[in-house]
Amino acid sequence: ILVRDLLGLKTEVVGVVSESADAVAQSFEAGHIIETDTANTFADGMACRVPSPDAMAIINKGAARVVRVSDEDIADAIRLIYSTTHNVAEGAGAAACAAARKEQTRGNKAAVILTGGNIDRDWFAAIISGQTPSPGH
């Protein structure tokens, strides 16, 4: 959001959270910080229960919306990324792809940023074999 604004672009920025760790989405929708009791997702880079006020100020000012995706959506995105690009993505890194796939009916061009490849080896093996890991296992 900050880079887009510094460059003077009008690019729509869409945030993404796990359905099981949606404190940022709830906070965005409410316009103030919402804390949740749990953040139960295998996408541990998105397991946020208490959003940062500084981050929320930027998100509230510049994001168009925040999309929720399931752990199954994220696992599907990891498989898609691996099978089409041979890149290994962790859950949080594949979440943007999951959100883009979920919103593909909007008909707009979209780009996603692929970040994070430090996925747990056992989780990656399970995902590639068609499973969705459970947090804590």
mmCIF file of C-alpha atoms in Angstrom:
data_model
loop_
_atom_site.group_PDB
_atom_site.id
_atom_site.type_symbol
_atom_site.label_atom_id
_atom_site.label_comp_id
_atom_site.label_asym_id
_atom_site.label_seq_id
_atom_site.Cartn_x
_atom_site.Cartn_y
_atom_site.Cartn_z
ATOM 1 C CA ILE A 1 0.000 0.000 0.000
ATOM 2 C CA LEU A 2 2.782 2.414 0.919
ATOM 3 C CA VAL A 3 4.747 1.666 -2.274
ATOM 4 C CA ARG A 4 1.634 2.014 -4.405
ATOM 5 C CA ASP A 5 0.902 5.375 -2.812
ATOM 6 C CA LEU A 6 4.504 6.579 -3.141
ATOM 7 C CA LEU A 7 4.446 5.685 -6.844
ATOM 8 C CA GLY A 8 1.133 7.466 -7.322
ATOM 9 C CA LEU A 9 -0.564 4.355 -8.685
ATOM 10 C CA LYS A 10 -4.240 3.507 -8.434
ATOM 11 C CA THR A 11 -3.724 -0.244 -8.052
ATOM 12 C CA GLU A 12 -6.382 -1.901 -5.906
ATOM 13 C CA VAL A 13 -4.762 -3.694 -2.975
ATOM 14 C CA VAL A 14 -6.624 -6.638 -1.480
ATOM 15 C CA GLY A 15 -5.584 -8.189 1.812
ATOM 16 C CA VAL A 16 -5.945 -11.862 2.642
ATOM 17 C CA VAL A 17 -6.335 -13.738 5.925
ATOM 18 C CA SER A 18 -7.101 -17.268 6.964
ATOM 19 C CA GLU A 19 -10.741 -17.887 7.901
ATOM 20 C CA SER A 20 -9.347 -19.414 11.095
ATOM 21 C CA ALA A 21 -7.225 -16.355 11.924
ATOM 22 C CA ASP A 22 -9.287 -13.404 10.782
ATOM 23 C CA ALA A 23 -8.523 -10.703 13.370
ATOM 24 C CA VAL A 24 -7.191 -8.402 10.639
ATOM 25 C CA ALA A 25 -10.340 -8.856 8.509
ATOM 26 C CA GLN A 26 -12.585 -8.264 11.513
ATOM 27 C CA SER A 27 -10.567 -5.169 12.436
ATOM 28 C CA PHE A 28 -10.727 -3.838 8.867
ATOM 29 C CA GLU A 29 -14.493 -4.313 8.739
ATOM 30 C CA ALA A 30 -15.045 -2.750 12.175
ATOM 31 C CA GLY A 31 -12.634 0.143 11.657
ATOM 32 C CA HIS A 32 -10.876 -0.597 14.949
ATOM 33 C CA ILE A 33 -8.703 -3.338 16.438
ATOM 34 C CA ILE A 34 -10.504 -6.599 17.137
ATOM 35 C CA GLU A 35 -8.655 -9.271 19.117
ATOM 36 C CA THR A 36 -9.579 -12.922 18.658
ATOM 37 C CA ASP A 37 -9.152 -15.814 21.077
ATOM 38 C CA THR A 38 -7.554 -18.131 18.507
ATOM 39 C CA ALA A 39 -5.606 -18.114 15.270
ATOM 40 C CA ASN A 40 -5.831 -21.773 14.365
ATOM 41 C CA THR A 41 -4.318 -22.135 10.890
ATOM 42 C CA PHE A 42 -1.418 -24.105 9.459
ATOM 43 C CA ALA A 43 -0.486 -20.866 7.634
ATOM 44 C CA ASP A 44 1.450 -19.786 10.696
ATOM 45 C CA GLY A 45 2.719 -16.590 9.058
ATOM 46 C CA MET A 46 -0.910 -15.393 9.121
ATOM 47 C CA ALA A 47 -1.788 -16.655 12.609
ATOM 48 C CA CYS A 48 -2.575 -13.232 14.046
ATOM 49 C CA ARG A 49 -4.852 -12.785 17.067
ATOM 50 C CA VAL A 50 -4.007 -9.138 17.825
ATOM 51 C CA PRO A 51 -3.402 -6.891 14.809
ATOM 52 C CA SER A 52 -0.742 -4.194 14.990
ATOM 53 C CA PRO A 53 -2.311 -0.733 15.243
ATOM 54 C CA ASP A 54 0.338 0.682 12.868
ATOM 55 C CA ALA A 55 -0.341 -2.016 10.278
ATOM 56 C CA MET A 56 -4.101 -1.589 10.628
ATOM 57 C CA ALA A 57 -3.800 2.164 10.048
ATOM 58 C CA ILE A 58 -2.113 1.461 6.699
ATOM 59 C CA ILE A 59 -4.548 -1.317 5.775
ATOM 60 C CA ASN A 60 -7.615 0.736 6.727
ATOM 61 C CA LYS A 61 -6.368 3.677 4.690
ATOM 62 C CA GLY A 62 -5.372 1.835 1.545
ATOM 63 C CA ALA A 63 -6.847 -1.653 1.147
ATOM 64 C CA ALA A 64 -9.966 -2.188 -0.922
ATOM 65 C CA ARG A 65 -11.033 -5.195 1.125
ATOM 66 C CA VAL A 66 -9.689 -8.186 3.040
ATOM 67 C CA VAL A 67 -10.548 -11.653 1.727
ATOM 68 C CA ARG A 68 -10.850 -14.727 3.941
ATOM 69 C CA VAL A 69 -9.587 -18.073 2.613
ATOM 70 C CA SER A 70 -9.789 -21.521 4.163
ATOM 71 C CA ASP A 71 -6.834 -23.733 4.969
ATOM 72 C CA GLU A 72 -8.074 -25.985 2.157
ATOM 73 C CA ASP A 73 -7.908 -23.007 -0.260
ATOM 74 C CA ILE A 74 -4.354 -22.310 0.913
ATOM 75 C CA ALA A 75 -3.306 -25.961 0.517
ATOM 76 C CA ASP A 76 -4.791 -25.976 -3.010
ATOM 77 C CA ALA A 77 -2.795 -22.828 -3.817
ATOM 78 C CA ILE A 78 0.430 -24.428 -2.540
ATOM 79 C CA ARG A 79 -0.210 -27.415 -4.816
ATOM 80 C CA LEU A 80 -0.999 -25.141 -7.776
ATOM 81 C CA ILE A 81 2.118 -23.037 -7.267
ATOM 82 C CA TYR A 82 4.319 -26.116 -6.965
ATOM 83 C CA SER A 83 2.832 -27.948 -9.936
ATOM 84 C CA THR A 84 2.888 -24.938 -12.284
ATOM 85 C CA THR A 85 6.043 -23.080 -11.241
ATOM 86 C CA HIS A 86 8.036 -25.632 -9.193
ATOM 87 C CA ASN A 87 8.277 -23.085 -6.372
ATOM 88 C CA VAL A 88 7.669 -24.136 -2.782
ATOM 89 C CA ALA A 89 5.409 -21.745 -0.893
ATOM 90 C CA GLU A 90 4.518 -21.742 2.771
ATOM 91 C CA GLY A 91 0.877 -21.208 3.725
ATOM 92 C CA ALA A 92 1.097 -17.452 4.208
ATOM 93 C CA GLY A 93 3.088 -17.154 0.988
ATOM 94 C CA ALA A 94 0.419 -18.972 -1.015
ATOM 95 C CA ALA A 95 -2.524 -17.132 0.554
ATOM 96 C CA ALA A 96 -2.545 -14.370 -2.064
ATOM 97 C CA CYS A 97 -2.851 -16.994 -4.799
ATOM 98 C CA ALA A 98 -5.720 -18.622 -2.872
ATOM 99 C CA ALA A 99 -7.505 -15.269 -2.616
ATOM 100 C CA ALA A 100 -6.992 -14.517 -6.315
ATOM 101 C CA ARG A 101 -8.451 -17.901 -7.221
ATOM 102 C CA LYS A 102 -11.413 -17.286 -4.916
ATOM 103 C CA GLU A 103 -12.115 -13.918 -6.544
ATOM 104 C CA GLN A 104 -11.446 -14.920 -10.157
ATOM 105 C CA THR A 105 -15.062 -14.240 -11.130
ATOM 106 C CA ARG A 106 -14.470 -10.494 -10.718
ATOM 107 C CA GLY A 107 -12.985 -10.441 -14.246
ATOM 108 C CA ASN A 108 -10.130 -8.071 -13.451
ATOM 109 C CA LYS A 109 -6.437 -8.572 -14.049
ATOM 110 C CA ALA A 110 -4.650 -9.551 -10.880
ATOM 111 C CA ALA A 111 -1.116 -10.061 -9.676
ATOM 112 C CA VAL A 112 -0.027 -11.827 -6.537
ATOM 113 C CA ILE A 113 3.196 -11.637 -4.624
ATOM 114 C CA LEU A 114 4.672 -15.019 -3.726
ATOM 115 C CA THR A 115 6.606 -14.805 -0.470
ATOM 116 C CA GLY A 116 7.843 -17.316 2.023
ATOM 117 C CA GLY A 117 9.123 -20.791 1.305
ATOM 118 C CA ASN A 118 9.946 -22.078 4.765
ATOM 119 C CA ILE A 119 7.034 -24.502 5.022
ATOM 120 C CA ASP A 120 7.290 -27.393 7.444
ATOM 121 C CA ARG A 121 8.602 -30.413 5.523
ATOM 122 C CA ASP A 122 5.939 -32.812 6.832
ATOM 123 C CA TRP A 123 3.162 -30.325 6.064
ATOM 124 C CA PHE A 124 4.484 -29.843 2.526
ATOM 125 C CA ALA A 125 4.569 -33.612 1.963
ATOM 126 C CA ALA A 126 0.991 -33.903 3.236
ATOM 127 C CA ILE A 127 -0.193 -31.029 1.030
ATOM 128 C CA ILE A 128 1.452 -32.408 -2.106
ATOM 129 C CA SER A 129 -0.241 -35.746 -1.414
ATOM 130 C CA GLY A 130 -3.632 -33.995 -1.368
ATOM 131 C CA GLN A 131 -4.140 -33.418 2.353
ATOM 132 C CA THR A 132 -4.592 -30.243 4.372
ATOM 133 C CA PRO A 133 -2.502 -30.109 7.562
ATOM 134 C CA SER A 134 -4.119 -29.462 10.919
ATOM 135 C CA PRO A 135 -2.431 -26.849 13.090
ATOM 136 C CA GLY A 136 -0.636 -28.316 16.077
ATOM 137 C CA HIS A 137 0.038 -31.654 14.368
#
